[in-house]
XYZ file of C-alpha atoms in Angstrom:
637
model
C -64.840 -24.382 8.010
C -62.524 -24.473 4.992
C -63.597 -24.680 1.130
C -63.250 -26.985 -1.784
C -60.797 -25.601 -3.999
C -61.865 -26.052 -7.872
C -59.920 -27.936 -10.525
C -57.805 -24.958 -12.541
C -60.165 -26.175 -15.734
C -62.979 -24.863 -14.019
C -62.015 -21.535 -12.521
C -62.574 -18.099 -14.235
C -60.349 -15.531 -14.537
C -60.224 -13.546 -10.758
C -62.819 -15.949 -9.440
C -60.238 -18.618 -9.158
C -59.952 -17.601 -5.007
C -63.587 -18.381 -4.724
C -63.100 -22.311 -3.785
C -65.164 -24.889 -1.552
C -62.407 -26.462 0.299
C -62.445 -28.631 3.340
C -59.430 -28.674 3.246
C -57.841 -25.112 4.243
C -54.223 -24.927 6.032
C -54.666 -23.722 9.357
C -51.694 -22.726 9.631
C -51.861 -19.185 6.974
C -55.161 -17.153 6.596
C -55.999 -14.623 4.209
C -54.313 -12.105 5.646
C -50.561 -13.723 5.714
C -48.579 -12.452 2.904
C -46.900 -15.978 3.258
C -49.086 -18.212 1.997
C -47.093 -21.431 2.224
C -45.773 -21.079 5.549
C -48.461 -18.641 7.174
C -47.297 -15.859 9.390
C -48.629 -14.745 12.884
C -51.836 -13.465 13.229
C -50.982 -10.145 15.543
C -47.695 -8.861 16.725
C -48.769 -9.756 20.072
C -49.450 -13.283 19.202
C -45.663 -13.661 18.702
C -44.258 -11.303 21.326
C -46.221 -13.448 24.050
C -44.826 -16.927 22.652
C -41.411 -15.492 22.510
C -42.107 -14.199 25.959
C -43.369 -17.738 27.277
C -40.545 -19.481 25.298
C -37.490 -17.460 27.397
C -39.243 -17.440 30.484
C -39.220 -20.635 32.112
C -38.985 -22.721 34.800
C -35.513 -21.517 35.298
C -36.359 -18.127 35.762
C -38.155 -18.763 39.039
C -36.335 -21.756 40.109
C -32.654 -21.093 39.281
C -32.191 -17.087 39.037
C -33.381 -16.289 42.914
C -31.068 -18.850 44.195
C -27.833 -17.533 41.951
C -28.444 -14.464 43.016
C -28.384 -15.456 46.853
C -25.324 -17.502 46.158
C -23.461 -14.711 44.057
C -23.985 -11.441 45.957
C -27.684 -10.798 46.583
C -28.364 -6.992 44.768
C -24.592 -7.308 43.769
C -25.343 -9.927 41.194
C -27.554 -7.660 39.011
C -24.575 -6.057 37.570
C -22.937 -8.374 36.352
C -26.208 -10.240 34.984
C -26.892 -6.507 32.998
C -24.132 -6.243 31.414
C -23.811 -9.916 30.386
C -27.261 -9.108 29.166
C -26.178 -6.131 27.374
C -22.982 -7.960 26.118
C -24.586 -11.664 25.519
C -27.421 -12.089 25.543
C -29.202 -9.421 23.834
C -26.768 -9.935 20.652
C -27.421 -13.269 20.310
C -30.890 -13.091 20.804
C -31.629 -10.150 18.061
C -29.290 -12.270 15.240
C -31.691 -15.115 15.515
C -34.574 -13.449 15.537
C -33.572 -10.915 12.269
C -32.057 -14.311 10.989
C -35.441 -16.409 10.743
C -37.784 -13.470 10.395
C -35.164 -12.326 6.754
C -35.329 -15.695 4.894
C -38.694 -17.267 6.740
C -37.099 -20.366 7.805
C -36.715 -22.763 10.312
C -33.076 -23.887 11.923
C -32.170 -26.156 9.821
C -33.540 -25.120 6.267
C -32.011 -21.270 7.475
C -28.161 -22.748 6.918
C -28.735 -22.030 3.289
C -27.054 -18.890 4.412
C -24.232 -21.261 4.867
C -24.135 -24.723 3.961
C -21.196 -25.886 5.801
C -22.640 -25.375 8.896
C -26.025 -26.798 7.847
C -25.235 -29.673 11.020
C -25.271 -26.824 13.541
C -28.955 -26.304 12.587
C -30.128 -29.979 12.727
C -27.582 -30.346 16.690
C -30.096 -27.871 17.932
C -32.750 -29.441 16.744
C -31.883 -33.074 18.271
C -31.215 -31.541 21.401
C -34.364 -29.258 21.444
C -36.108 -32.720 20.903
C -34.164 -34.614 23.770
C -35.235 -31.458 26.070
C -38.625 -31.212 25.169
C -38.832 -34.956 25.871
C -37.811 -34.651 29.649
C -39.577 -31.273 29.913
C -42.638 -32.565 29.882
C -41.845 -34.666 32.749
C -41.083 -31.810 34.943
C -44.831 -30.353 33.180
C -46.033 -33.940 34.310
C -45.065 -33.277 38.382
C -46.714 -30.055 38.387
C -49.664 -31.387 36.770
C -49.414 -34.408 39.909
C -48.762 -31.463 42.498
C -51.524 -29.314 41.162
C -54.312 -31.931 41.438
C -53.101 -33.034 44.620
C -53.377 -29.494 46.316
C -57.076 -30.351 45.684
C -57.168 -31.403 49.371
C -58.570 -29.844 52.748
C -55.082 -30.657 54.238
C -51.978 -30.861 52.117
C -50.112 -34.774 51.891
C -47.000 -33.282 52.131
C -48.193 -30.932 55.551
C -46.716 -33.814 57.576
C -45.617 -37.046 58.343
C -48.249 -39.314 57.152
C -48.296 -43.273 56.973
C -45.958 -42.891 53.797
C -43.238 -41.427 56.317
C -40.197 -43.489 58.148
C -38.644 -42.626 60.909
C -36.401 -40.094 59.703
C -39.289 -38.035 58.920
C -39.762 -34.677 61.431
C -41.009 -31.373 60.486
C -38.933 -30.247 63.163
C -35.103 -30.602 63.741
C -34.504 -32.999 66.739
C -31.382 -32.423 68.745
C -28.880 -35.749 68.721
C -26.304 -34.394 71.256
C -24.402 -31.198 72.679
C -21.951 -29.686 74.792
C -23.929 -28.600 78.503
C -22.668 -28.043 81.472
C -22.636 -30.548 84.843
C -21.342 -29.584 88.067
C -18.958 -26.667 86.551
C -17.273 -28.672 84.449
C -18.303 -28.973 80.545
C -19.431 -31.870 79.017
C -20.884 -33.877 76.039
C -23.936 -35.514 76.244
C -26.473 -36.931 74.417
C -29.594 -34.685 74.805
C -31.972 -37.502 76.197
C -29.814 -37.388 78.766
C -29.283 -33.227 79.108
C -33.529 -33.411 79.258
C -33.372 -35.800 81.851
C -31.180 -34.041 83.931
C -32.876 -30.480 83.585
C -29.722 -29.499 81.557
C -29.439 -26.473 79.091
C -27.195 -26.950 76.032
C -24.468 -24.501 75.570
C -24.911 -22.683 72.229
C -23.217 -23.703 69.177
C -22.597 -27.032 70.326
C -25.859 -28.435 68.995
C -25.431 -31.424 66.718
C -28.882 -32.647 64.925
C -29.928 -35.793 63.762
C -30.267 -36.535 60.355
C -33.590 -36.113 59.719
C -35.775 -35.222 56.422
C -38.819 -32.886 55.981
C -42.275 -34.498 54.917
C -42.088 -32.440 51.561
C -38.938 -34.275 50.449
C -39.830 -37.841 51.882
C -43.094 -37.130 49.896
C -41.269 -36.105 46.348
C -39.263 -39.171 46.875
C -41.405 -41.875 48.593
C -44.832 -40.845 46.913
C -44.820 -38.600 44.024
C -41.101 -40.083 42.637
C -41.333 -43.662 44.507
C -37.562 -43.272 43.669
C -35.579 -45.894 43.261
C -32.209 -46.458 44.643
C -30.080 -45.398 40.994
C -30.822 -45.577 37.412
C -29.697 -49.524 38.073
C -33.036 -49.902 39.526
C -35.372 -48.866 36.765
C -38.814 -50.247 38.660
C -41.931 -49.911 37.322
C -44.208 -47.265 35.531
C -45.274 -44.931 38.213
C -48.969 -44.861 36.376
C -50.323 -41.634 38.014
C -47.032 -40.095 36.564
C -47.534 -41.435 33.511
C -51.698 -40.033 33.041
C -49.808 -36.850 33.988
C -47.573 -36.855 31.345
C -50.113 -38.122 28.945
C -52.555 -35.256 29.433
C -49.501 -32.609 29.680
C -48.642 -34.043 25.845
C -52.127 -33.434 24.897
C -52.833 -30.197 25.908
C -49.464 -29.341 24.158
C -51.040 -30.543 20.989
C -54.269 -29.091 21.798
C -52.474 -26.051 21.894
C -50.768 -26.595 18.758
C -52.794 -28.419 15.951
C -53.298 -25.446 14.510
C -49.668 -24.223 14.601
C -49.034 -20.857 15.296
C -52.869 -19.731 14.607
C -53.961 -21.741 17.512
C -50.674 -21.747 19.829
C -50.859 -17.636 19.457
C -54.038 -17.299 21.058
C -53.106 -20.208 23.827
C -50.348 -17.385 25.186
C -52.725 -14.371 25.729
C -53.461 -16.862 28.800
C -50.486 -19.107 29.424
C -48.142 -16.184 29.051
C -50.057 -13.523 31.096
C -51.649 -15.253 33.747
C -47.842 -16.048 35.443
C -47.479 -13.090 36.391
C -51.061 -12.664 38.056
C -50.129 -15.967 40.185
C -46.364 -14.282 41.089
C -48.107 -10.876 42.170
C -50.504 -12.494 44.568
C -47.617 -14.945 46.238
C -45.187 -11.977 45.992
C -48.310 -9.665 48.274
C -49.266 -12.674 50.138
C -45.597 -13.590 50.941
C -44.720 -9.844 51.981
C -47.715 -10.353 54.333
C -45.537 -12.862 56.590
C -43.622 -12.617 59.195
C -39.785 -13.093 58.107
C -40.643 -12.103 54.729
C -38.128 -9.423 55.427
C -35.574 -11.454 56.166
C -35.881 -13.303 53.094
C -36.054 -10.411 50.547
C -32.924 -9.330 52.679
C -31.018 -12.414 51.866
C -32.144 -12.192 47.838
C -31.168 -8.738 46.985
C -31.076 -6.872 50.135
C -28.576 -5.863 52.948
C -26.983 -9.484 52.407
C -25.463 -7.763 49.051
C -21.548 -8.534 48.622
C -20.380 -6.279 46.365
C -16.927 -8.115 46.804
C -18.217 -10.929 44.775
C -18.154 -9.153 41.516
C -14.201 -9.604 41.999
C -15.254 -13.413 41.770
C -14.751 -14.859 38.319
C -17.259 -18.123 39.047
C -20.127 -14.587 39.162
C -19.844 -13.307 36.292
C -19.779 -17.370 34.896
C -22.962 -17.772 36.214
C -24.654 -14.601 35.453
C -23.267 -14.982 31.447
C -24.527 -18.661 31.803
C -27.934 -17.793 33.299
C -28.288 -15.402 30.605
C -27.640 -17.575 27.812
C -29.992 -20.707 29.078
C -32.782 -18.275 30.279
C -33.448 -16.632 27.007
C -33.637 -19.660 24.854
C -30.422 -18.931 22.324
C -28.734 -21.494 20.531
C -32.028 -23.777 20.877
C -33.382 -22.714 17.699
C -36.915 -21.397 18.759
C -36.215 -18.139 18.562
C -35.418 -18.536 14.381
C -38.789 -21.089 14.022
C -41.005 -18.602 16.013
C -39.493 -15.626 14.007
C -39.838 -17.324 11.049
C -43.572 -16.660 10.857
C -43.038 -12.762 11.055
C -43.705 -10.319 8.325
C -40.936 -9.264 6.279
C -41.177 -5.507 7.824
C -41.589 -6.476 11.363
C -39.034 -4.414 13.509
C -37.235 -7.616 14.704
C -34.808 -4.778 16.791
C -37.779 -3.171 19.090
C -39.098 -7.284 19.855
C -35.753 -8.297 20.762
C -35.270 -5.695 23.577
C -39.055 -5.705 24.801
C -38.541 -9.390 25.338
C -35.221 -9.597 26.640
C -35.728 -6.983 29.170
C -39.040 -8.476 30.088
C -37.338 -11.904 30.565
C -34.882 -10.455 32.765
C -37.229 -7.900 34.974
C -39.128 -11.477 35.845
C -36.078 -13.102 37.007
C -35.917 -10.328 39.652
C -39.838 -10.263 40.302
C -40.041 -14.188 40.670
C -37.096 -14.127 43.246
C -39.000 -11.468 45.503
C -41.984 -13.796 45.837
C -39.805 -17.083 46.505
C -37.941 -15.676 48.992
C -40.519 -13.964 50.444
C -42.237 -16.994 51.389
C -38.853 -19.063 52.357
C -38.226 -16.276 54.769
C -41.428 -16.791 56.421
C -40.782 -20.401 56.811
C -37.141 -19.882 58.133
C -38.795 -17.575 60.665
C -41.657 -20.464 61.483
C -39.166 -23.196 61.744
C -36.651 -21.021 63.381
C -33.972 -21.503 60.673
C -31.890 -19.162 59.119
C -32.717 -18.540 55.216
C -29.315 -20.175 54.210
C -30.848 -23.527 55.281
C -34.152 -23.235 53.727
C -33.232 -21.881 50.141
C -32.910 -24.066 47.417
C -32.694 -24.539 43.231
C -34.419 -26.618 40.876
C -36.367 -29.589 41.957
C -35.939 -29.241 45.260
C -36.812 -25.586 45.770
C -40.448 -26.326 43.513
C -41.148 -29.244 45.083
C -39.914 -29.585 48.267
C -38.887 -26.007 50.112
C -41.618 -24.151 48.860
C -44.099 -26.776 49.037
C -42.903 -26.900 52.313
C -43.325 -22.882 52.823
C -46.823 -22.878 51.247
C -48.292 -26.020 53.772
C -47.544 -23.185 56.499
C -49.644 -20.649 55.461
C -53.240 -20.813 56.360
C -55.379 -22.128 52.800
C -52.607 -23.556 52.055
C -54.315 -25.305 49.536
C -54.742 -22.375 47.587
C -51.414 -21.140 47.599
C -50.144 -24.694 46.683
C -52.746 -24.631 44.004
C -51.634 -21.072 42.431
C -47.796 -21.794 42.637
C -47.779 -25.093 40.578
C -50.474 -24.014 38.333
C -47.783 -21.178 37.914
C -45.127 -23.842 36.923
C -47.666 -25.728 34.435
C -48.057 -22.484 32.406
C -44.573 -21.309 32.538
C -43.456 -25.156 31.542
C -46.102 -24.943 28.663
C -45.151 -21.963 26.946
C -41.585 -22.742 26.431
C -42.742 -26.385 25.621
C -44.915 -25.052 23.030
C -41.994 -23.182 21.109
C -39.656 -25.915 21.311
C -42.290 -28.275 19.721
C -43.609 -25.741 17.269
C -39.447 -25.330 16.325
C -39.793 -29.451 15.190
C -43.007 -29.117 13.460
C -41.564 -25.818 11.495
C -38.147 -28.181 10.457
C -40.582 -30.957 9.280
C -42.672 -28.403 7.787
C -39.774 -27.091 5.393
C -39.061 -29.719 4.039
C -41.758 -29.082 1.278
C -43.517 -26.224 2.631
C -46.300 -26.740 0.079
C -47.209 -30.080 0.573
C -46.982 -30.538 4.221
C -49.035 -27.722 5.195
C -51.598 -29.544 4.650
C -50.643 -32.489 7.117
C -49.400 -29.988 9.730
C -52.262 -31.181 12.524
C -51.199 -35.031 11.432
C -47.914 -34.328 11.726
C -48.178 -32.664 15.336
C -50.223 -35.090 16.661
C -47.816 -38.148 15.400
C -45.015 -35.794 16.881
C -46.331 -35.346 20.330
C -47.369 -38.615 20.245
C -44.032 -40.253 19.899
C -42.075 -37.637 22.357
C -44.785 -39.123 24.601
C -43.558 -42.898 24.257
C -39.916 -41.473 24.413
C -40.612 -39.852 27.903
C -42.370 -42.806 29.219
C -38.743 -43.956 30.528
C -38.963 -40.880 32.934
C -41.773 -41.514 34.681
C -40.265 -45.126 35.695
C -39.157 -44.974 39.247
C -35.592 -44.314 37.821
C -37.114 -41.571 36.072
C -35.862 -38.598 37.771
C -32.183 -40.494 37.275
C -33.322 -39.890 33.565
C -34.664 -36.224 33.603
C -31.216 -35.437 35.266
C -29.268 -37.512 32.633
C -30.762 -35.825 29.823
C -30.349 -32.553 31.358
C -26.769 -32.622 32.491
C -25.096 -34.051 29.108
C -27.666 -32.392 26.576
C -29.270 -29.435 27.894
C -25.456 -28.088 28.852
C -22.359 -27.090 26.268
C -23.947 -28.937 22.990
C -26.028 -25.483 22.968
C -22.941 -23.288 23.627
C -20.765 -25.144 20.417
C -23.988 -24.320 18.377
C -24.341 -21.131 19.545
C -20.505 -20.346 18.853
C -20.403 -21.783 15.755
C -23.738 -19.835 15.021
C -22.539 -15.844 15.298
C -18.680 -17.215 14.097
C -20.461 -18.425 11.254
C -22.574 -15.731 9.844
C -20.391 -12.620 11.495
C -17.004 -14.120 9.685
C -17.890 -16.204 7.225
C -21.199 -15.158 5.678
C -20.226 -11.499 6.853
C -21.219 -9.287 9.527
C -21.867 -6.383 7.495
C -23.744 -8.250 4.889
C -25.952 -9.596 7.328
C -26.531 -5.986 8.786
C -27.129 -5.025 5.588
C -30.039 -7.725 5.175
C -31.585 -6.762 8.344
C -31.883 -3.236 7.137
C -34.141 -4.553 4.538
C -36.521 -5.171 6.953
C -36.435 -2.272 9.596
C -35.059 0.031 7.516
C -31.424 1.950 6.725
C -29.999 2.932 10.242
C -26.755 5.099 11.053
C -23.183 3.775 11.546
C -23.237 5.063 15.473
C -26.557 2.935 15.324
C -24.938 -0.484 14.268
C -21.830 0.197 16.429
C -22.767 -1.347 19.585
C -23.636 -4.343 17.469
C -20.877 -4.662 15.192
C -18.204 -4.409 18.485
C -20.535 -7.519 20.436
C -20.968 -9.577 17.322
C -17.383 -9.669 15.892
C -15.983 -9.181 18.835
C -17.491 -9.338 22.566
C -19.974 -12.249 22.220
C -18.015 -14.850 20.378
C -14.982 -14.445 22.994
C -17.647 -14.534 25.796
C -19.109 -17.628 24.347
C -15.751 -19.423 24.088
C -15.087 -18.522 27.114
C -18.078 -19.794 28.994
C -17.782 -23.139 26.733
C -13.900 -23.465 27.884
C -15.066 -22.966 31.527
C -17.743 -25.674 30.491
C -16.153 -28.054 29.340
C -13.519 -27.624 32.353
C -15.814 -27.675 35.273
C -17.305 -30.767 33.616
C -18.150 -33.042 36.665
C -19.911 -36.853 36.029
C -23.613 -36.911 36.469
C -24.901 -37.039 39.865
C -28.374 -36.803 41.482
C -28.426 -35.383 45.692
C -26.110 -38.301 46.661
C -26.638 -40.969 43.952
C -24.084 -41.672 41.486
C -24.674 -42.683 38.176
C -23.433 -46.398 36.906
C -20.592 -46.302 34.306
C -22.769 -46.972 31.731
C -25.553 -44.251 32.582
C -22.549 -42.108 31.962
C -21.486 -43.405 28.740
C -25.460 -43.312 27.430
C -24.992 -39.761 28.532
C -21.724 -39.150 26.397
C -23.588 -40.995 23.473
C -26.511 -38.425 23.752
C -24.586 -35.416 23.522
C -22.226 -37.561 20.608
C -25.192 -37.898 18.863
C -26.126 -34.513 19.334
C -23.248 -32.436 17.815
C -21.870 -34.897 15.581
C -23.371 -34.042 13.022
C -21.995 -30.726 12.575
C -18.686 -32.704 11.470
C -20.640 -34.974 9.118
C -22.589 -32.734 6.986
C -19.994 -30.390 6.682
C -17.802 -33.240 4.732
C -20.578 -34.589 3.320
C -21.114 -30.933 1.424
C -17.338 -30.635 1.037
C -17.747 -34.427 -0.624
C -20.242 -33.708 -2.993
C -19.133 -30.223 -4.057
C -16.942 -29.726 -7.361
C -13.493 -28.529 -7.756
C -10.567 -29.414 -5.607
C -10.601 -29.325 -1.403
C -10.141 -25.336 -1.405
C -12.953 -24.952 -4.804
C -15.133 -27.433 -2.311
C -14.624 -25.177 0.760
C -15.065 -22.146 0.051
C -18.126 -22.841 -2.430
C -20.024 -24.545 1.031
C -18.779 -20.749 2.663
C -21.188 -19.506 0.155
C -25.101 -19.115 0.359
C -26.739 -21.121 -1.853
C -28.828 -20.018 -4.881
C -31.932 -19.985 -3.124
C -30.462 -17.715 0.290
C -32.693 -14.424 0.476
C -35.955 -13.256 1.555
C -38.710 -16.033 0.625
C -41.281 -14.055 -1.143
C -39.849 -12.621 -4.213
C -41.296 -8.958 -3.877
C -39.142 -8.064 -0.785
C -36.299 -9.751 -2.487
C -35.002 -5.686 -4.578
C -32.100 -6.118 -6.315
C -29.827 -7.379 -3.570
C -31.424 -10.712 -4.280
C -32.767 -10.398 -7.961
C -30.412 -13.520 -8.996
C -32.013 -15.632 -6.188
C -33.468 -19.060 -7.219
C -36.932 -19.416 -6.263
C -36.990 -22.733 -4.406
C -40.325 -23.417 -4.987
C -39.838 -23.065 -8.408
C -36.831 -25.509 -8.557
C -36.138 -27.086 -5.457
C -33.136 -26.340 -3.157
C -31.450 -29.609 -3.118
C -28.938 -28.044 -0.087
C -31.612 -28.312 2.577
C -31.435 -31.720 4.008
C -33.444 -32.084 7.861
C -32.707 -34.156 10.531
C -34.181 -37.135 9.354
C -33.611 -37.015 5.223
C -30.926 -37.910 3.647
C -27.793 -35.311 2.801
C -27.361 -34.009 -0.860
C-alpha cells in the first residue's frame, strides 16, 4: 500500500521522503535509480521477458519445418552464421540503444530526429501485430479448454464431419492386374474381384483429416473468403476476451508485475517441450522423424541454394524480435551499468538453442504418427496454423492420455504467445508513457487497461468467421518487409549518420572501455555486413512479393488493397516526419538537413550523474521539455 505524499510547506528538511501516499507508481520502487520511469527489479526479471519476447510461436511452429525444407542438420550453418552476422548485431544495438538514453522507440530518435517516423512505423505495426496475436493466444486458449475431455473432438469424425472426412486415406483407383494384362480400375471394383493393386499406381481420394475439418468447421466455422464475414464466433470471442485480460493482469503494474509473470510464463515452456520431446522419443517412428529434422535426411547440397540462406537470415531476423521495437522499451528499464553485451548473447543463443530443441519434440511426435498412419514424414509435417492445430493435434489424439498431451502442448503455445505479447504491449504503454514521464506514471494501470481494452475491440473482427482471412491479412502485409525498412533505416541511421564510433563510444559508458580487436567484429557487421544483408533480404522481399492467400482461398481485390493501406499506413510516416522536421527547422534545405542529422539537445543518458563530460551540455528534458519528441498519436513539432 502506497503513502500520502505531504504538501512541500509541510515537509522538513530530510524527512521530506517520509510521505502517506496512496498513490505510489508501481511502476519504480525505492530501489530504481530511475525514479520517473522505474527500472527492473532483478536482472533476471528482464533477461526472462527478453527471453519470452524472442521466443515465440515461430520458434516451434516455423523453425522445425525450415529446417526440414532447407537441409535437415545442413540448415544450422547457415542459420549460425546469419546469427553471428544478423542477428546478433542488430539485436545488441537496440538493446545498448534503449538501455544508454532510457527510452522507448519513438522518444529514442532524439538520437536522430529525421528518422523520428522509423520509431513511431514500428510502433503501428507492433500494435497491428499484437492485435491479431492475441487471436492466435485466443485458439490456444479454445484448444486448451477443450482437451478437458475423456476423448478428444478432434480424435475422429464426429457429427460435425462430412463426407470427406476419414482418418484414414481411402484408395479412389489404381493400376492391377487382370488376366496378364494391366489395367486401371477403380478399387471397388479391384476388391470385388480379389485384385491386388500394383504399387505406385495408387491414386487417393480427396479426403481431409478430422483435426482440420474440426479447425475449420468447429473451432474457425470458416467462412468461404473474407467476402463472407459471418457472425461473431462467441466462444472465440470469451477466448480472446480473457487472453486480453490476463495480458493486463500481467501488466498493470508494468514491468514490476510483468517481471515476476515470466519466472513462470518464460520457464515453464521448456518443462512442457522436455516432457513431449521424452514422451515423443518414446514412440515408435520417432526415429524417423528426428531423421527427417536434422538427421540422415541432411543435404548439405542445399547450402549452395540461395532461397537457404534467405530463409535462415529471415528466420533469424523475425524470431528474435528486431526492428519491432521491444527490445529498446524492455531495455529501456535497465540500469545505466547493466552489461547490455553479456544479455544480448545469453539471449540470442538461448533463442536459437530452442529453435533446435522445439523441432526435436515436433518431429518426434509427427514421426510417430507417419509410422501409425503409415505415411511418410513428408506428408505429415507442416508450419504455422496447420502444424499447431491440425498435424500435431492430430499426432497427440494418437497417443494414449491424449488428453494430457493435448493439454501440455497448447498450454505450451498460451505461454509462449503471452510472453512475447506482453513485450509488445509493454513497448505501447512505454511510448505513451514518454510522453511526460512524470505525469503519466501515475496513470500507467489506467492507461494499460484502456489500451488492452481497445486492442480487444480492434481484434473482435478476427474472431468473425472471416477471421482467420484477417489474422492472415494482417500478417502477410504488416508483420513482413515494413519491419525490414525500419530495421535498415535503423543501423544506416545511427552507424552513418549519428556515427558508429560515437555510438560505440556511448556504449562504453555503460560496460566499460573495451579494446579495438574487441569492437572489431562489431564495427565490420554494423557498417558493413548487416546493412547489406538487410537490403538484401528486403530486395528479395519485396521481389518474391506474392498477393495474399489463405490454403486455397484468394483474397477479393479490395482485401488486398486494405492490406496495401495497412502497411501504407505503417511506414508512411517515416517520409512525413522527416519533412515535417526539415519544414520547421531554420536555415536553408542543406542548414535544415543536416541540423535534423543531429541529436537534439536533450540526446544522452537520462539521469544527469552518468551523463560525465561527454554529455555535460545536455538539456535536461525534464527541466525544459524536449519539444522534438512527438508519439504516434500527438501532433509533430
Amino acid at each position: 500500500m502506497g503513502m500520502l505524499s505531504l504538501p512541500g510547506f509541510l515537509s522538513c528538511g530530510r524527512k521530506k521522503n517520509f510521505s502517506l501516499t496512496i498513490e505510489k507508481d508501481a511502476h519504480s520502487s525505492n530501489s530504481d535509480e530511475n525514479k520517473d520511469r522505474g527500472n527492473w527489479s532483478t536482472k533476471a526479471d528482464y533477461l526472462l521477458s527478453m527471453v519470452g519476447y524472442a521466443v515465440g510461436l515461430g520458434n516451434v511452429w516455423r523453425f522445425p519445418y525450415l529446417a526440414y525444407q532447407n537441409g535437415g542438420g545442413a540448415f544450422l550453418i547457415p542459420y549460425t552464421v546469419m546469427l553471428a552476422l544478423a542477428g546478433l548485431p542488430l539485436f545488441f544495438m537496440e538493446c545498448s540503444l534503449g538501455q544508454f538514453a532510457s527510452l522507448g522507440p519513438v522518444s529514442i530518435w532524439k538520437i536522430l530526429p529525421l528518422f523520428q517516423g522509423v520509431g513511431i512505423t514500428m510502433v503501428i505495426i507492433s500494435t497491428f501485430v499484437t492485435v491479431y496475436y492475441n487471436v492466435i493466444i485466443a485458439y490456444a486458449l479454445y484448444y486448451l479448454f477443450a482437451s478437458f475431455q475423456t476423448v478428444l473432438p478432434w480424435s475422429d469424425c464426429f457429427s460435425w464431419a462430412d463426407e470427406f472426412c476419414s482418418k484414414t486415406r481411402i484408395v479412389n483407383d489404381c493400376n492391377t492386374t487382370l488376366n496378364g494384362e494391366i489395367i486401371h480400375a477403380n478399387y471397388s471394383f479391384v476388391i470385388s474381384n480379389n485384385l491386388t493393386c500394383i504399387n505406385g499406381t495408387i491414386n487417393y481420394k480427396p479426403v481431409q483429416f478430422p483435426t482440420e475439418q474440426y479447425w475449420n468447421k468447429v473451432a474457425l466455422q470458416r467462412s468461404s473468403g473474407l467476402d463472407e464475414t459471418g457472425r461473431i464466433v462467441w466462444y472465440l470471442a470469451l477466448c480472446l476476451l480473457l487472453s486480453w485480460i490476463i495480458v493486463a493482469a500481467a501488466l498493470y503494474k508494468g514491468i514490476k508485475s510483468s517481471g515476476k509473470v515470466v519466472y513462470f510464463t518464460a520457464l515453464f515452456p521448456y518443462v512442457i517441450l522436455l516432457i513431449l520431446l521424452v514422451r515423443g522419443a518414446t514412440l515408435e517412428g520417432a526415429l524417423d522423424g528426428i531423421e527427417f529434422y536434422i538427421g540422415r535426411q541432411s543435404n548439405i547440397t542445399k547450402l549452395m541454394e540461395a532461397e537457404v540462406w534467405k530463409d535462415a537470415a529471415t528466420q533469424i531476423f523475425y524470431s528474435l524480435s528486431t526492428g519491432w521495437g521491444g527490445l529498446v522499451a524492455l531495455s529501456s528499464y535497465n540500469k545505466f551499468y547493466n552489461n547490455c553485451y553479456s544479455d544480448a548473447i545469453v539471449v540470442c543463443v538461448t533463442n536459437c538453442l530452442t529453435s533446435v530443441f522445439a523441432g526435436f519434440a515436433i518431429f518426434s511426435v509427427l514421426g510417430h504418427m507417419a509410422f501409425v498412419s503409415e505415411r511418410p514424414v513428408s506428408e505429415v509435417v507442416d508450419s504455422g496454423f496447420e502444424l499447431a492445430f491440425v498435424a500435431y493435434p492430430e499426432a497427440l489424439s494418437q497417443l494414449p492420455v491424449s488428453p494430457l498431451w493435448s493439454f501440455l502442448f497448447f498450454f505450451m503455445l498460451l505461454l509462449l504467445g503471452l510472453d512475447s505479447q506482453f513485450a509488445s504491449i509493454e513497448t505501447l504503454t512505454t511510448t505513451i508513457h514518454d510522453i511526460n514521464p512524470m505525469t503519466l506514471k501515475k496513470f500507467r494501470v489506467p492507461i494499460t487497461l484502456g489500451l488492452c481494452a481497445v486492442l480487444f475491440l480492434l481484434g473482435l473482427i478476427c474472431v468473425t468467421q472471416a477471421g482467420i482471412y484477417w489474422v492472415n491479412l494482417i500478417d502477410h502485409f504488416c508483420a513482413g518487409w515494413g519491419i525490414l525498412i525500419s530495421a535498415v533505416l535503423e543501423i544506416i541511421g545511427i552507424v552513418y549518420i549519428y556515427g558508429g564510433n560515437r555510438f560505440i563510444e556511448d556504449i562504453e559508458m555503460m560496460i566499460g572501455k573495451k579494446t579495438f580487436s574487441f569492437w572489431l567484429w562489431w564495427r565490420i557487421c554494423w557498417f558493413f555486413i548487416t546493412p547489406v544483408l538487410l537490403v538484401a533480404i528486403l530486395i528479395w522481399s519485396l521481389a518474391t512479393f506474392a498477393e495474399p492467400t489463405y490454403g486455397s482461398v484468394l483474397y477479393p481485390t479490395w482485401g488486398t488493397a486494405v492490406g496495401w493501406c495497412m502497411i501504407i499506413f505503417c511506414v508512411i510516416w517515416i517520409p512525413i516526419v522527416a519533412i515535417v522536421k526539415i519544414y520547421k527547422a531554420e536555415g536553408n534545405l542543406f542548414q535544415r538537413v543536416v541540423s535534423c542529422c543531429r541529436p537534439s539537445a536533450s540526446w544522452g543518458p537520462y539521469l544527469e550523474h552518468h551523463r560525465g563530460e561527454r554529455y555535460s551540455h545536455m538539456v535536461d528534458s525534464k527541466k525544459k521539455r524536449d519539444h522534438d519528441v512527438p508519439t504516434v498519436f500527438a501532433s509533430i513539432y
